[in-house]
Amino acid sequence: MNAAAHDLPGRYSEALARYLASADEVVLNQAYELGRKALGDGLGVLDIAMLHHGALDAAIVNGSAAARTAEIAKAAEFLAETLSPFEMSLRGYRETNARLIVMNETLREAKGAAEAAKEELEAFSYSVAHDLRAPLRGVDGFSQALLEDYADKLDGEGRQYLNYLRESAQRMGRLIDDLLALSRVTRAELVREPIDLAELARSVMAQLQRTEPERRVEMAIDVEIAVEGDARLLRIALENLLGNAWKFTARRAAPRIEVGVTSENGNRAYFVRDNGAGFDMAYASKLFGVFQRLHSTAEFEGTGIGLATVQRIISRHGGRIWAAGAVDRGATFFFTLNNEASLP
């Protein structure tokens, strides 16, 4: 309580005595100011009530029972006016609390709707995984059987048509797998833990090397890149980014892939860089859209879902992803994770 509050009891008693003697509206209105000062100077509601009780006890000494009843009623009105700022605050609290109750109920309903939508999505994913794959396997399998068992009864054009049929069925299968992977990334629970992104990148590159052991690709990966994130999801992101780098450097005489750390606007940014086919920056905004491709399937295979999956994973980690490149001069994909501090 500051010094100005120390004379409040005397001022309060004086105002109350004058009001009890005259019922003056001007005096009554002074209660507002007294209440604001009292509450602002650190006095609580109980303090105000005790001051009121002491002043009232001093003011009502003699008189009939009816007179005392009337004085008490007038004093109660004075106290109510004094505490009106507190009452307004309390009313505001009650109104806010009522709104919060309504908002919580709306949130509960929205959560229930989201859970129902998630269950429907799970059922759809199951249907895609099982009901759509089965006929595709049939198309591919019977096409292969025709090629193996009846090749001598088909001319070259007929065999080529069957090969086209098999390729289309296999491409549709990969498309379904990629869509399911994208769906799982969106729904999967995020588990954060310390991860060495460099070690994860080396593991993915070793896996790619095993698929094409005859290829020689120069790899430059930082010794250690400590991050915090979901190891499974970040591996999927690197599998897509490094898989693209591996794919788009296939026609280079001296392919090179880098993984490292830089700083972007004060934040740590990680990058995957290659010296492959690159892309036209005029179409950079399309890179992370589902089914968006900047190269034809005749040039490089793919479904156009991989970078969309990476974008979802980075976004779920609270980061962002962007790219820079030029046609026939390679590409670099940068991403941040959870607004991490800049490099020391």
Short mmCIF file of C-alpha atoms in Angstrom, two decimals:
data_model
loop_
_atom_site.label_atom_id
_atom_site.label_comp_id
_atom_site.label_asym_id
_atom_site.label_seq_id
_atom_site.Cartn_x
_atom_site.Cartn_y
_atom_site.Cartn_z
CA MET A 1 0.00 0.00 0.00
CA ASN A 2 1.40 3.42 -0.89
CA ALA A 3 1.35 6.51 1.33
CA ALA A 4 -1.83 7.91 -0.21
CA ALA A 5 -3.75 4.89 1.04
CA HIS A 6 -2.95 5.51 4.72
CA ASP A 7 -5.54 8.30 5.08
CA LEU A 8 -8.28 6.24 3.43
CA PRO A 9 -9.98 5.11 6.68
CA GLY A 10 -10.44 8.72 7.83
CA ARG A 11 -11.68 9.93 4.44
CA TYR A 12 -13.97 6.95 4.17
CA SER A 13 -15.49 7.49 7.62
CA GLU A 14 -16.02 11.19 6.90
CA ALA A 15 -17.75 10.52 3.57
CA LEU A 16 -19.96 7.86 5.13
CA ALA A 17 -20.94 10.14 8.06
CA ARG A 18 -21.86 12.97 5.66
CA TYR A 19 -23.92 10.66 3.53
CA LEU A 20 -25.77 9.18 6.51
CA ALA A 21 -26.58 12.71 7.70
CA SER A 22 -27.75 14.12 4.36
CA ALA A 23 -28.12 11.34 1.74
CA ASP A 24 -26.31 13.72 -0.60
CA GLU A 25 -25.91 12.24 -4.12
CA VAL A 26 -22.61 14.08 -4.55
CA VAL A 27 -21.27 12.35 -1.47
CA LEU A 28 -22.64 9.04 -2.72
CA ASN A 29 -20.83 9.46 -6.05
CA GLN A 30 -17.58 9.98 -4.16
CA ALA A 31 -17.82 6.29 -3.29
CA TYR A 32 -16.82 5.41 -6.84
CA GLU A 33 -13.59 7.36 -6.53
CA LEU A 34 -12.89 5.96 -3.09
CA GLY A 35 -13.43 2.43 -4.32
CA ARG A 36 -11.11 2.87 -7.29
CA LYS A 37 -8.40 4.41 -5.12
CA ALA A 38 -8.72 1.75 -2.46
CA LEU A 39 -8.54 -1.15 -4.86
CA GLY A 40 -5.77 0.52 -6.84
CA ASP A 41 -3.70 1.12 -3.70
CA GLY A 42 -3.69 -2.53 -2.76
CA LEU A 43 -6.66 -2.75 -0.39
CA GLY A 44 -8.84 -5.79 -0.84
CA VAL A 45 -12.60 -6.12 -0.63
CA LEU A 46 -12.35 -7.41 2.95
CA ASP A 47 -10.32 -4.30 3.92
CA ILE A 48 -13.03 -2.05 2.49
CA ALA A 49 -15.74 -3.98 4.33
CA MET A 50 -13.89 -3.64 7.66
CA LEU A 51 -13.45 0.12 7.16
CA HIS A 52 -17.16 0.36 6.38
CA HIS A 53 -18.06 -1.56 9.50
CA GLY A 54 -15.90 0.68 11.72
CA ALA A 55 -17.26 3.89 10.19
CA LEU A 56 -20.84 2.68 10.51
CA ASP A 57 -20.34 1.65 14.12
CA ALA A 58 -19.09 5.17 14.95
CA ALA A 59 -21.86 6.90 13.03
CA ILE A 60 -24.82 5.01 14.47
CA VAL A 61 -24.70 5.52 18.21
CA ASN A 62 -28.18 6.58 19.26
CA GLY A 63 -31.61 6.48 17.78
CA SER A 64 -34.60 4.23 17.50
CA ALA A 65 -34.53 0.77 15.95
CA ALA A 66 -36.31 2.09 12.86
CA ALA A 67 -33.76 4.90 12.49
CA ARG A 68 -30.87 2.45 12.83
CA THR A 69 -32.46 0.16 10.22
CA ALA A 70 -32.75 3.08 7.80
CA GLU A 71 -29.16 4.13 8.46
CA ILE A 72 -27.92 0.59 7.88
CA ALA A 73 -29.82 0.42 4.57
CA LYS A 74 -28.27 3.72 3.46
CA ALA A 75 -24.82 2.51 4.58
CA ALA A 76 -25.26 -0.72 2.60
CA GLU A 77 -26.01 1.34 -0.52
CA PHE A 78 -22.87 3.39 0.11
CA LEU A 79 -20.78 0.22 0.45
CA ALA A 80 -22.25 -1.18 -2.78
CA GLU A 81 -21.28 1.98 -4.65
CA THR A 82 -17.81 1.92 -3.15
CA LEU A 83 -17.25 -1.63 -4.34
CA SER A 84 -18.82 -1.09 -7.78
CA PRO A 85 -15.43 -1.23 -9.60
CA PHE A 86 -14.82 -4.60 -7.99
CA GLU A 87 -18.33 -5.70 -8.89
CA MET A 88 -17.75 -4.69 -12.52
CA SER A 89 -14.52 -6.71 -12.56
CA LEU A 90 -16.31 -9.67 -11.04
CA ARG A 91 -19.09 -9.36 -13.60
CA GLY A 92 -16.50 -9.25 -16.38
CA TYR A 93 -14.87 -12.37 -14.97
CA ARG A 94 -18.21 -14.15 -14.87
CA GLU A 95 -19.01 -13.16 -18.47
CA THR A 96 -15.55 -14.24 -19.63
CA ASN A 97 -15.90 -17.52 -17.79
CA ALA A 98 -19.28 -18.11 -19.42
CA ARG A 99 -17.77 -17.45 -22.86
CA LEU A 100 -14.92 -19.85 -22.08
CA ILE A 101 -17.42 -22.55 -21.15
CA VAL A 102 -19.16 -22.09 -24.51
CA MET A 103 -15.82 -22.07 -26.35
CA ASN A 104 -14.69 -25.23 -24.55
CA GLU A 105 -17.91 -26.95 -25.54
CA THR A 106 -17.40 -25.86 -29.17
CA LEU A 107 -13.82 -27.11 -28.99
CA ARG A 108 -14.99 -30.43 -27.59
CA GLU A 109 -17.48 -30.79 -30.44
CA ALA A 110 -14.81 -29.85 -33.00
CA LYS A 111 -12.43 -32.40 -31.48
CA GLY A 112 -15.13 -35.05 -31.74
CA ALA A 113 -15.70 -34.16 -35.40
CA ALA A 114 -11.95 -34.30 -36.04
CA GLU A 115 -11.74 -37.74 -34.41
CA ALA A 116 -14.63 -38.94 -36.57
CA ALA A 117 -12.94 -37.55 -39.69
CA LYS A 118 -9.70 -39.27 -38.68
CA GLU A 119 -11.52 -42.60 -38.34
CA GLU A 120 -13.09 -42.11 -41.76
CA LEU A 121 -9.65 -41.31 -43.21
CA GLU A 122 -8.23 -44.46 -41.62
CA ALA A 123 -11.04 -46.50 -43.18
CA PHE A 124 -10.40 -44.86 -46.56
CA SER A 125 -6.68 -45.55 -46.31
CA TYR A 126 -7.38 -49.18 -45.50
CA SER A 127 -9.68 -49.38 -48.51
CA VAL A 128 -7.02 -47.84 -50.76
CA ALA A 129 -4.32 -50.13 -49.40
CA HIS A 130 -6.29 -53.33 -49.88
CA ASP A 131 -9.18 -52.83 -52.29
CA LEU A 132 -7.32 -50.84 -54.95
CA ARG A 133 -4.03 -52.68 -54.81
CA ALA A 134 -5.62 -56.09 -55.39
CA PRO A 135 -6.93 -55.40 -58.92
CA LEU A 136 -3.67 -53.66 -59.82
CA ARG A 137 -1.71 -56.72 -58.78
CA GLY A 138 -4.07 -58.76 -60.93
CA VAL A 139 -3.52 -56.55 -63.98
CA ASP A 140 0.26 -56.66 -63.52
CA GLY A 141 0.37 -60.37 -62.79
CA PHE A 142 -1.79 -61.47 -65.72
CA SER A 143 0.10 -59.13 -68.07
CA GLN A 144 3.35 -60.74 -66.98
CA ALA A 145 1.81 -64.20 -67.47
CA LEU A 146 0.80 -63.29 -71.01
CA LEU A 147 4.32 -62.08 -71.75
CA GLU A 148 5.89 -65.25 -70.35
CA ASP A 149 3.45 -67.89 -71.62
CA TYR A 150 2.17 -66.44 -74.87
CA ALA A 151 5.08 -64.33 -76.07
CA ASP A 152 5.49 -66.54 -79.15
CA LYS A 153 1.89 -65.88 -80.15
CA LEU A 154 2.29 -62.08 -79.99
CA ASP A 155 4.16 -59.86 -82.36
CA GLY A 156 6.55 -57.19 -81.15
CA GLU A 157 3.85 -54.54 -81.00
CA GLY A 158 1.59 -56.75 -78.88
CA ARG A 159 4.39 -57.45 -76.43
CA GLN A 160 5.15 -53.74 -76.22
CA TYR A 161 1.50 -52.99 -75.41
CA LEU A 162 1.64 -55.52 -72.56
CA ASN A 163 4.80 -53.89 -71.26
CA TYR A 164 3.04 -50.53 -71.33
CA LEU A 165 0.15 -52.10 -69.41
CA ARG A 166 2.51 -53.48 -66.76
CA GLU A 167 4.34 -50.17 -66.43
CA SER A 168 1.05 -48.30 -65.95
CA ALA A 169 -0.15 -50.77 -63.30
CA GLN A 170 3.17 -50.53 -61.47
CA ARG A 171 3.12 -46.74 -61.66
CA MET A 172 -0.40 -46.70 -60.21
CA GLY A 173 0.82 -48.96 -57.41
CA ARG A 174 3.65 -46.58 -56.60
CA LEU A 175 1.20 -43.68 -56.69
CA ILE A 176 -1.06 -45.42 -54.19
CA ASP A 177 1.90 -46.20 -51.94
CA ASP A 178 3.05 -42.56 -52.04
CA LEU A 179 -0.45 -41.25 -51.29
CA LEU A 180 -0.70 -43.59 -48.33
CA ALA A 181 2.72 -42.43 -47.11
CA LEU A 182 1.58 -38.81 -47.39
CA SER A 183 -1.58 -39.64 -45.44
CA ARG A 184 0.38 -41.42 -42.70
CA VAL A 185 2.78 -38.47 -42.38
CA THR A 186 -0.18 -36.14 -41.82
CA ARG A 187 -1.74 -38.36 -39.15
CA ALA A 188 1.32 -39.76 -37.40
CA GLU A 189 2.07 -38.67 -33.85
CA LEU A 190 5.16 -36.45 -33.64
CA VAL A 191 7.78 -37.75 -31.19
CA ARG A 192 10.66 -35.33 -30.62
CA GLU A 193 14.08 -36.60 -29.59
CA PRO A 194 17.74 -35.64 -30.15
CA ILE A 195 18.86 -36.81 -33.61
CA ASP A 196 22.07 -36.64 -35.63
CA LEU A 197 20.74 -35.59 -39.03
CA ALA A 198 24.13 -36.26 -40.62
CA GLU A 199 24.14 -39.89 -39.46
CA LEU A 200 20.58 -40.24 -40.74
CA ALA A 201 21.66 -38.85 -44.12
CA ARG A 202 24.60 -41.26 -44.33
CA SER A 203 22.27 -44.17 -43.62
CA VAL A 204 19.89 -43.09 -46.40
CA MET A 205 22.75 -42.60 -48.86
CA ALA A 206 24.10 -46.08 -48.04
CA GLN A 207 20.65 -47.47 -48.78
CA LEU A 208 20.57 -45.66 -52.15
CA GLN A 209 24.05 -46.90 -52.98
CA ARG A 210 22.93 -50.50 -52.41
CA THR A 211 20.18 -50.07 -55.01
CA GLU A 212 22.78 -49.09 -57.65
CA PRO A 213 26.15 -50.40 -56.45
CA GLU A 214 27.79 -49.59 -59.77
CA ARG A 215 27.14 -45.84 -59.43
CA ARG A 216 29.83 -43.57 -58.02
CA VAL A 217 28.52 -40.42 -56.36
CA GLU A 218 30.66 -37.98 -54.40
CA MET A 219 29.00 -37.35 -51.02
CA ALA A 220 29.82 -34.44 -48.71
CA ILE A 221 27.93 -34.75 -45.41
CA ASP A 222 28.79 -32.75 -42.29
CA VAL A 223 30.37 -34.81 -39.53
CA GLU A 224 27.48 -34.13 -37.14
CA ILE A 225 24.19 -32.22 -37.41
CA ALA A 226 22.43 -32.24 -34.04
CA VAL A 227 18.69 -31.54 -34.22
CA GLU A 228 15.56 -32.36 -32.25
CA GLY A 229 12.72 -34.01 -34.11
CA ASP A 230 10.88 -37.17 -35.02
CA ALA A 231 13.51 -39.63 -36.29
CA ARG A 232 11.07 -41.68 -38.38
CA LEU A 233 9.51 -38.68 -40.12
CA LEU A 234 12.83 -36.93 -40.69
CA ARG A 235 14.20 -40.11 -42.26
CA ILE A 236 11.25 -40.11 -44.67
CA ALA A 237 12.02 -36.47 -45.50
CA LEU A 238 15.68 -37.28 -46.19
CA GLU A 239 14.75 -40.36 -48.20
CA ASN A 240 12.72 -38.12 -50.51
CA LEU A 241 15.25 -35.28 -50.70
CA LEU A 242 18.30 -37.49 -51.12
CA GLY A 243 16.36 -39.85 -53.39
CA ASN A 244 15.63 -36.90 -55.68
CA ALA A 245 19.27 -35.79 -55.58
CA TRP A 246 20.36 -39.34 -56.43
CA LYS A 247 17.84 -39.55 -59.26
CA PHE A 248 18.49 -36.14 -60.83
CA THR A 249 22.28 -36.58 -60.84
CA ALA A 250 22.07 -39.88 -62.73
CA ARG A 251 23.20 -38.29 -66.01
CA ARG A 252 26.11 -36.34 -64.54
CA ALA A 253 29.66 -37.48 -65.23
CA ALA A 254 30.74 -36.44 -61.74
CA PRO A 255 27.62 -36.44 -59.55
CA ARG A 256 27.88 -34.74 -56.16
CA ILE A 257 25.43 -34.58 -53.24
CA GLU A 258 25.90 -32.44 -50.11
CA VAL A 259 24.13 -32.29 -46.75
CA GLY A 260 24.97 -29.51 -44.33
CA VAL A 261 23.95 -26.56 -42.18
CA THR A 262 23.81 -22.85 -42.90
CA SER A 263 22.11 -19.78 -41.41
CA GLU A 264 19.01 -18.11 -42.83
CA ASN A 265 17.64 -14.90 -41.26
CA GLY A 266 19.16 -15.80 -37.89
CA ASN A 267 17.87 -19.38 -37.88
CA ARG A 268 19.67 -22.66 -38.48
CA ALA A 269 18.83 -23.97 -41.94
CA TYR A 270 19.72 -27.43 -43.20
CA PHE A 271 20.26 -28.18 -46.87
CA VAL A 272 20.49 -30.98 -49.41
CA ARG A 273 22.35 -29.89 -52.54
CA ASP A 274 23.11 -31.66 -55.80
CA ASN A 275 24.65 -30.81 -59.17
CA GLY A 276 21.94 -32.58 -61.16
CA ALA A 277 19.25 -31.55 -63.63
CA GLY A 278 18.06 -28.59 -61.54
CA PHE A 279 14.87 -26.68 -62.33
CA ASP A 280 13.59 -23.35 -63.58
CA MET A 281 13.04 -20.99 -60.62
CA ALA A 282 9.98 -19.60 -62.41
CA TYR A 283 8.21 -22.82 -61.39
CA ALA A 284 9.62 -23.05 -57.85
CA SER A 285 6.19 -22.39 -56.30
CA LYS A 286 4.91 -25.68 -57.76
CA LEU A 287 7.61 -27.86 -56.26
CA PHE A 288 5.78 -28.82 -53.08
CA GLY A 289 2.31 -29.38 -54.50
CA VAL A 290 0.84 -32.88 -54.73
CA PHE A 291 1.23 -34.37 -58.25
CA GLN A 292 3.39 -31.43 -59.33
CA ARG A 293 6.32 -32.41 -61.54
CA LEU A 294 8.85 -30.20 -63.35
CA HIS A 295 10.27 -33.10 -65.36
CA SER A 296 8.41 -35.63 -67.50
CA THR A 297 8.26 -39.29 -66.50
CA ALA A 298 10.17 -40.06 -69.69
CA GLU A 299 13.11 -38.07 -68.29
CA PHE A 300 12.89 -39.06 -64.62
CA GLU A 301 10.44 -41.42 -62.96
CA GLY A 302 8.33 -40.31 -60.01
CA THR A 303 4.79 -39.59 -58.82
CA GLY A 304 5.07 -35.93 -57.83
CA ILE A 305 4.22 -36.63 -54.18
CA GLY A 306 7.65 -36.87 -52.56
CA LEU A 307 8.30 -33.16 -52.05
CA ALA A 308 4.72 -32.64 -50.83
CA THR A 309 5.45 -35.29 -48.19
CA VAL A 310 8.67 -33.52 -47.20
CA GLN A 311 6.82 -30.20 -46.89
CA ARG A 312 4.24 -31.79 -44.56
CA ILE A 313 6.96 -33.28 -42.37
CA ILE A 314 8.90 -30.01 -42.09
CA SER A 315 5.69 -28.08 -41.39
CA ARG A 316 4.77 -30.52 -38.61
CA HIS A 317 8.14 -29.78 -37.03
CA GLY A 318 7.33 -26.04 -37.03
CA GLY A 319 9.76 -25.27 -39.84
CA ARG A 320 9.61 -24.31 -43.49
CA ILE A 321 11.20 -25.55 -46.71
CA TRP A 322 12.24 -23.76 -49.88
CA ALA A 323 14.45 -24.43 -52.88
CA ALA A 324 16.92 -22.74 -55.21
CA GLY A 325 18.21 -24.03 -58.51
CA ALA A 326 18.79 -23.55 -62.21
CA VAL A 327 18.27 -25.78 -65.23
CA ASP A 328 21.25 -28.16 -65.66
CA ARG A 329 23.02 -26.50 -62.71
CA GLY A 330 21.65 -28.48 -59.80
CA ALA A 331 19.26 -27.73 -56.95
CA THR A 332 19.44 -26.99 -53.25
CA PHE A 333 16.61 -27.66 -50.82
CA PHE A 334 16.75 -25.73 -47.54
CA PHE A 335 14.63 -26.37 -44.47
CA THR A 336 14.35 -25.23 -40.87
CA LEU A 337 13.09 -27.08 -37.82
CA ASN A 338 11.13 -25.39 -35.03
CA ASN A 339 12.72 -21.91 -35.44
CA GLU A 340 16.05 -23.00 -33.97
CA ALA A 341 18.60 -20.41 -32.97
CA SER A 342 21.29 -19.29 -35.38
CA LEU A 343 24.65 -20.96 -35.58
CA PRO A 344 27.18 -19.83 -32.95
#
